[in-house]
XYZ file of N, CA, C and O in Angstrom:
532
model
N 0.877 -1.023 -0.002
C -0.050 -0.168 0.187
C 0.928 1.436 -0.220
O 0.460 2.683 -0.291
N 2.251 1.146 -0.065
C 3.116 2.252 0.059
C 3.059 3.005 -0.825
O 3.258 3.963 -1.346
N 3.127 1.945 -2.029
C 3.203 2.646 -3.658
C 1.977 3.503 -3.665
O 2.104 4.592 -4.352
N 0.869 2.982 -3.237
C -0.987 3.427 -3.252
C -0.266 5.195 -2.724
O -0.730 6.318 -3.395
N 0.225 5.004 -1.821
C 0.185 6.417 -0.838
C 1.080 7.275 -1.609
O 0.865 8.521 -1.955
N 2.362 6.977 -2.178
C 3.171 7.407 -2.934
C 2.861 8.220 -4.105
O 3.001 9.215 -4.428
N 1.813 7.144 -4.970
C 1.435 7.702 -6.056
C 0.188 9.172 -5.788
O 0.173 10.047 -6.347
N -0.725 8.943 -4.255
C -1.176 9.836 -3.919
C -0.834 11.256 -3.861
O -1.276 12.200 -4.187
N 0.556 11.117 -3.127
C 1.161 12.248 -2.748
C 1.702 13.524 -3.708
O 2.034 14.277 -3.890
N 1.901 12.477 -4.857
C 2.434 13.695 -5.937
C 1.438 14.618 -6.353
O 1.663 15.600 -7.502
N 0.126 13.932 -6.566
C -1.225 14.831 -6.935
C -2.135 15.780 -5.590
O -2.654 16.398 -6.448
N -1.929 14.988 -4.776
C -3.174 15.647 -3.562
C -2.110 16.118 -2.394
O -0.695 15.869 -2.092
N -2.841 17.093 -1.586
C -2.232 17.532 -0.541
C -2.166 16.309 0.420
O -2.900 15.719 0.723
N -0.762 16.497 1.059
C -0.644 15.479 2.171
C -1.923 15.445 3.254
O -2.080 14.386 3.712
N -2.523 16.434 3.601
C -3.303 16.712 4.709
C -4.415 16.221 4.172
O -5.449 15.742 5.243
N -4.389 15.877 3.001
C -6.207 15.353 2.580
C -6.267 13.841 2.592
O -6.939 13.017 2.039
N -4.872 13.355 2.972
C -4.769 11.838 2.998
C -4.518 11.425 4.332
O -3.517 11.780 4.963
N -5.274 10.233 5.238
C -4.908 10.028 6.456
C -4.879 8.551 6.142
O -5.946 7.877 5.936
N -4.023 7.851 6.979
C -3.767 6.718 7.075
C -4.106 6.389 8.368
O -3.780 6.778 9.501
N -4.871 5.116 8.463
C -5.669 4.809 9.756
C -6.257 5.431 10.433
O -6.262 5.890 11.624
N -7.162 5.919 9.659
C -8.870 7.039 10.345
C -9.380 6.043 11.274
O -9.882 5.281 10.319
N -10.122 6.926 12.439
C -10.891 6.552 13.130
C -12.393 7.055 12.484
O -12.479 8.106 12.108
N -12.839 5.712 11.469
C -14.350 6.631 11.517
C -15.057 7.201 12.137
O -16.279 7.643 11.719
N -15.310 6.415 13.400
C -16.369 7.483 14.128
C -16.262 8.842 14.291
O -17.126 9.282 14.531
N -14.858 9.242 13.469
C -15.019 10.873 13.904
C -15.729 11.167 12.621
O -16.112 12.638 12.305
N -16.271 10.311 11.612
C -16.804 10.646 10.244
C -18.134 10.182 10.096
O -18.845 10.446 9.072
N -18.770 9.615 11.294
C -20.188 9.279 11.132
C -20.860 10.270 12.118
O -20.664 10.648 13.521
N -22.144 10.549 11.773
C -22.964 11.082 12.674
C -23.403 10.200 13.837
O -23.788 10.641 15.016
N -23.360 8.879 14.191
C -23.655 7.877 15.034
C -22.437 8.223 15.961
O -22.183 7.414 17.146
N -21.185 8.021 15.343
C -19.715 8.321 16.254
C -19.293 6.584 16.562
O -19.142 6.572 17.473
N -19.602 6.046 15.296
C -19.229 4.487 15.669
C -18.449 4.236 14.426
O -18.276 4.818 13.565
N -17.774 3.109 14.780
C -16.926 2.724 13.550
C -15.240 2.942 13.874
O -14.896 3.337 14.379
N -14.672 1.456 13.351
C -13.420 1.304 13.216
C -12.608 1.906 12.562
O -12.962 3.202 11.984
N -11.232 1.558 12.411
C -10.243 2.393 11.408
C -10.324 1.967 10.017
O -10.806 0.436 9.675
N -9.955 3.180 9.145
C -9.952 2.725 7.675
C -8.754 2.936 7.278
O -8.030 3.753 7.666
N -8.271 1.882 6.282
C -6.747 2.237 6.042
C -6.276 3.285 5.410
O -5.160 3.801 5.945
N -6.973 4.101 4.755
C -7.117 5.449 4.109
C -8.454 5.990 4.328
O -9.483 5.555 4.079
N -8.129 7.234 4.309
C -9.087 8.298 4.475
C -8.917 9.428 3.761
O -7.711 10.254 3.936
N -9.684 9.810 2.254
C -8.916 10.708 1.713
C -9.696 11.680 1.154
O -11.132 11.612 0.932
N -9.800 12.821 1.399
C -10.586 14.271 1.232
C -10.470 14.352 -0.245
O -9.431 14.475 -0.849
N -11.687 14.661 -1.075
C -11.673 14.738 -2.358
C -12.437 16.069 -2.883
O -13.485 16.092 -2.135
N -11.854 16.971 -3.524
C -12.385 18.249 -3.541
C -13.069 18.697 -4.835
O -13.448 19.499 -5.153
N -12.586 17.902 -6.076
C -13.190 18.023 -7.187
C -13.244 16.652 -7.688
O -12.605 15.801 -7.708
N -13.928 16.658 -9.480
C -14.220 15.544 -9.876
C -12.509 14.916 -10.657
O -12.596 13.600 -10.661
N -11.535 15.960 -10.941
C -10.663 15.499 -11.299
C -9.572 14.622 -10.383
O -8.980 13.803 -10.716
N -9.761 14.970 -8.942
C -9.215 14.471 -7.900
C -9.949 13.207 -7.852
O -8.986 12.151 -7.609
N -10.991 12.885 -7.958
C -11.863 11.527 -7.512
C -11.371 10.749 -8.700
O -11.297 9.600 -8.388
N -11.354 11.202 -9.886
C -11.089 10.286 -11.100
C -9.681 9.654 -10.797
O -9.398 8.707 -11.085
N -8.499 10.708 -10.631
C -7.278 10.208 -10.430
C -7.327 9.301 -9.061
O -6.543 8.004 -9.515
N -7.769 9.138 -8.017
C -8.218 8.340 -6.840
C -8.369 7.379 -7.491
O -7.674 5.835 -7.189
N -9.415 7.224 -7.872
C -10.354 5.704 -8.370
C -9.397 5.407 -9.294
O -9.045 3.493 -9.069
N -8.654 5.646 -10.078
C -7.726 5.209 -11.154
C -6.806 4.706 -10.635
O -6.250 3.222 -10.681
N -6.110 5.514 -9.253
C -4.864 4.373 -8.333
C -5.421 3.585 -7.481
O -4.970 2.441 -7.497
N -6.602 3.585 -7.142
C -7.152 2.382 -6.283
C -7.278 1.170 -7.271
O -7.178 0.088 -6.641
N -8.168 1.515 -8.267
C -8.079 0.062 -9.061
C -7.181 -0.564 -9.842
O -6.853 -1.828 -9.493
N -5.559 0.463 -9.904
C -4.718 0.003 -10.342
C -3.837 -0.989 -9.105
O -3.263 -1.895 -9.402
N -4.070 -0.391 -8.099
C -3.760 -1.111 -6.674
C -4.472 -2.159 -5.932
O -4.144 -2.792 -5.123
N -5.745 -2.165 -7.168
C -6.570 -3.525 -6.211
C -7.000 -3.186 -5.230
O -7.044 -3.938 -3.986
N -7.266 -1.923 -4.662
C -7.701 -1.556 -3.070
C -9.346 -1.088 -3.244
O -9.825 -0.293 -3.840
N -9.934 -1.834 -2.246
C -11.273 -1.376 -2.286
C -11.490 -0.156 -1.840
O -10.416 0.543 -1.078
N -12.961 0.374 -2.228
C -13.160 1.745 -1.696
C -14.156 2.143 -1.578
O -15.207 1.276 -1.910
N -14.738 3.050 -0.552
C -16.031 3.237 -0.522
C -15.987 4.858 -0.682
O -15.309 5.565 0.051
N -17.362 5.506 -1.244
C -17.742 6.931 -1.221
C -18.495 7.427 -0.217
O -19.533 6.756 -0.541
N -18.162 8.303 0.345
C -19.093 9.236 1.446
C -19.563 10.365 1.083
O -18.327 11.285 0.501
N -20.199 10.969 2.071
C -20.705 12.311 1.997
C -20.320 12.916 3.114
O -19.103 12.858 3.993
N -21.318 13.415 4.196
C -21.022 13.732 5.256
C -21.134 12.708 6.155
O -21.294 13.112 7.748
N -21.713 11.428 6.140
C -21.551 10.469 7.037
C -22.843 10.302 7.873
O -23.179 9.588 9.103
N -23.956 10.830 7.495
C -24.921 10.803 8.142
C -26.034 9.841 8.190
O -26.777 9.590 9.208
N -25.962 9.182 6.983
C -26.788 7.865 7.156
C -25.400 6.928 7.048
O -25.717 5.769 6.029
N -24.184 6.737 7.822
C -23.302 5.707 7.392
C -23.055 5.091 8.817
O -22.812 5.687 9.939
N -23.200 3.434 8.879
C -22.929 2.965 9.725
C -21.449 1.935 9.321
O -21.522 1.516 8.657
N -20.237 2.179 10.276
C -19.389 1.590 9.850
C -18.805 0.356 11.293
O -18.924 0.774 12.280
N -18.660 -0.869 10.931
C -18.348 -1.783 11.674
C -16.930 -1.210 12.540
O -15.946 -0.592 12.247
N -16.940 -2.002 14.027
C -16.129 -1.896 14.748
C -14.861 -2.384 14.239
O -13.765 -1.328 14.550
N -14.600 -3.336 13.267
C -13.323 -3.901 13.071
C -12.930 -2.727 11.760
O -11.812 -3.412 10.914
N -13.570 -1.672 11.439
C -13.211 -0.661 10.405
C -13.567 -1.336 8.781
O -14.229 -1.904 8.495
N -12.640 -0.629 7.847
C -12.690 -0.991 6.505
C -11.254 -1.234 5.955
O -10.628 -0.418 6.186
N -11.330 -2.435 5.388
C -9.792 -2.288 4.559
C -10.078 -1.967 3.282
O -10.305 -2.485 2.526
N -9.406 -0.640 3.130
C -9.173 -0.106 2.077
C -9.230 1.477 2.076
O -8.815 2.035 3.064
N -9.871 1.942 1.072
C -9.780 3.623 1.263
C -11.247 4.093 1.560
O -12.396 3.338 0.595
N -11.589 5.203 2.203
C -12.780 5.698 2.447
C -12.582 7.178 1.684
O -11.503 8.041 1.676
N -13.369 7.288 0.638
C -13.244 8.817 0.018
C -14.240 9.670 0.271
O -15.453 9.292 0.485
N -13.805 10.673 0.854
C -15.067 11.774 1.430
C -15.039 12.971 0.522
O -14.323 13.798 0.180
N -16.472 13.085 -0.484
C -16.510 13.870 -1.229
C -16.672 15.177 -0.722
O -17.039 15.567 0.504
N -15.889 16.330 -1.047
C -16.064 17.728 -0.185
C -16.617 18.491 -1.466
O -16.185 19.824 -1.540
N -17.546 18.235 -2.109
C -18.177 19.251 -3.372
C -19.275 20.092 -2.796
O -20.204 19.190 -2.448
N -18.820 21.263 -2.152
C -19.750 22.002 -1.460
C -20.475 23.307 -1.923
O -21.009 23.906 -1.355
N -20.133 23.070 -3.077
C -21.433 24.173 -3.967
C -22.797 24.239 -4.253
O -23.146 22.703 -4.289
N -23.422 25.087 -4.155
C -24.632 25.039 -4.625
C -25.170 25.902 -5.366
O -24.780 27.249 -5.218
N -25.658 25.651 -6.409
C -26.301 26.811 -7.343
C -28.004 26.701 -7.219
O -28.379 25.341 -7.165
N -28.350 27.742 -7.889
C -29.628 27.837 -8.010
C -30.153 28.248 -9.852
O -29.326 29.267 -9.758
N -30.775 27.424 -10.195
C -30.971 27.707 -11.612
C -32.568 27.075 -11.981
O -32.910 26.325 -11.577
N -33.455 28.035 -12.275
C -34.627 28.291 -12.611
C -35.241 27.714 -11.382
O -35.200 28.223 -10.049
N -35.980 26.737 -11.359
C -36.696 26.076 -10.345
C -35.928 24.505 -9.492
O -36.528 24.058 -8.868
N -34.898 24.807 -9.995
C -33.736 23.363 -9.409
C -32.741 23.928 -8.366
O -32.110 25.204 -8.439
N -32.341 23.384 -7.716
C -31.276 23.450 -6.609
C -30.101 22.147 -6.831
O -30.527 20.992 -7.041
N -29.348 22.802 -7.023
C -28.036 21.816 -7.738
C -27.098 21.731 -6.323
O -26.612 22.754 -6.381
N -26.873 20.843 -5.556
C -26.221 20.986 -4.422
C -24.901 19.550 -4.712
O -25.272 18.490 -5.139
N -23.858 20.059 -4.151
C -22.711 19.011 -4.415
C -22.743 18.214 -3.162
O -23.633 18.165 -2.307
N -22.091 16.896 -3.467
C -22.198 15.964 -2.714
C -21.399 16.029 -1.367
O -21.852 15.203 -0.524
N -20.778 17.109 -0.715
C -20.384 17.004 0.729
C -21.087 18.492 1.128
O -20.758 18.740 2.166
N -22.291 19.125 0.362
C -23.165 20.136 1.355
C -23.735 19.290 2.336
O -24.548 18.510 2.039
N -23.721 19.793 3.453
C -24.350 19.757 4.603
C -26.008 20.130 4.413
O -26.195 20.987 3.626
N -26.477 19.159 5.075
C -28.140 19.906 5.074
C -28.680 21.094 5.805
O -29.549 21.615 5.322
N -27.793 21.311 6.549
C -27.805 22.381 7.204
C -27.820 23.591 6.334
O -28.674 24.606 6.397
N -26.566 23.687 5.738
C -26.043 24.507 4.794
C -27.086 24.684 3.766
O -27.521 25.824 3.262
N -27.633 23.506 3.039
C -28.678 23.438 2.053
C -29.687 24.281 2.546
O -30.610 25.199 1.659
N -30.325 23.913 3.771
C -31.606 24.380 4.108
C -31.458 25.653 4.398
O -32.576 26.557 4.003
N -30.287 26.136 4.997
C -30.268 27.792 5.130
C -30.047 28.551 3.897
O -30.795 29.745 3.928
N -29.583 27.887 2.930
C -29.378 28.641 1.793
C -30.923 28.698 0.795
O -31.351 30.032 0.321
N -31.544 27.741 1.008
C -32.873 27.635 0.254
C -33.899 28.620 1.076
O -34.603 29.304 0.442
N -33.652 28.877 2.463
C -34.373 29.572 3.008
C -34.274 31.158 2.781
O -35.269 31.742 2.615
N -32.712 31.229 2.488
C -32.902 32.572 2.181
C -33.041 33.256 0.925
O -33.032 34.032 0.848
N -33.081 32.126 0.023
C -33.566 32.410 -1.373
C -35.012 32.417 -1.569
O -35.763 32.448 -2.600
N -35.949 32.137 -0.180
C -37.303 32.296 -0.228
C -37.758 30.926 -0.790
O -38.973 30.643 -0.916
N -36.785 29.684 -0.749
C -37.722 28.447 -1.303
C -38.034 27.711 0.078
O -37.262 27.331 1.069
N -39.103 27.564 0.019
C -39.986 26.497 1.240
C -39.537 25.066 0.846
O -39.645 24.869 -0.299
N -39.983 24.523 1.921
C -39.716 23.033 2.214
C -38.614 22.491 2.607
O -38.659 21.151 2.944
N -37.649 23.308 3.052
C -36.233 22.686 3.284
C -35.823 23.105 4.966
O -35.309 22.509 5.217
N -37.200 23.438 5.433
C -37.211 23.763 7.125
C -36.596 22.317 7.765
O -35.904 23.005 8.924
N -37.309 21.450 7.661
C -36.843 20.020 8.473
C -35.708 19.589 8.212
O -35.222 18.708 9.019
N -34.961 19.857 7.127
C -33.392 19.330 6.733
C -32.635 20.098 7.873
O -31.631 19.266 8.351
N -32.894 21.006 8.637
C -31.798 21.575 9.401
C -31.750 20.496 10.622
O -30.908 20.553 11.594
N -32.548 19.595 10.749
C -32.844 18.553 12.110
C -32.076 17.053 11.701
O -32.420 16.160 12.590
N -31.298 17.083 10.520
C -30.994 15.875 10.289
C -29.646 15.909 10.036
O -29.051 16.533 9.270
N -28.802 15.267 10.737
C -29.476 14.226 11.801
C -29.771 15.134 13.260
O -29.488 16.147 12.944
N -30.530 14.252 14.001
C -31.145 15.062 15.106
C -30.122 15.842 15.845
O -30.481 16.809 16.477
N -28.711 15.604 16.036
C -28.240 16.187 16.651
C -27.677 17.486 16.110
O -27.442 18.815 16.708
N -28.071 18.134 15.209
C -28.231 19.258 14.808
C -29.045 20.157 14.776
O -29.266 21.382 13.970
N -30.321 19.986 15.398
C -31.402 20.496 15.392
C -31.222 21.833 16.019
O -30.780 21.785 17.128
N -31.851 22.924 15.725
C -31.522 23.651 14.313
C -30.547 24.134 14.073
O -29.982 24.777 15.210
N -29.962 24.410 13.081
C -28.739 24.367 12.477
C -28.989 26.008 12.431
O -29.764 26.632 11.736
N -28.313 27.001 12.852
C -28.246 28.093 12.789
C -26.820 28.962 11.816
O -26.296 28.247 11.370
């Protein structure tokens, strides 16, 4: 797996690659063992590069958002967890386009600011965020 890490640090910031990361830090339920690799991804180009390297090195991977609907076993995950950090929100006509890393609180707040109704309850998912300010 050192080869994989060396490939990653050629293109990514070292702070975005964590070895042996506790998954309980990244789930709303605060449970989960260690993942071999935890990688923050900020754009599609990085995501494609990482997945290509994972496949090349035959390393299992799993892609997550904010971990609000995620349970990880206590014995962890053998492979790489990719955390999407796509935080852009766009409003186009009658649509909202939100990146995979946008928190529900942020989405609800921005929708309310734009006068869009129906997002008010998202501020309470997961329950610990009730109500996001």
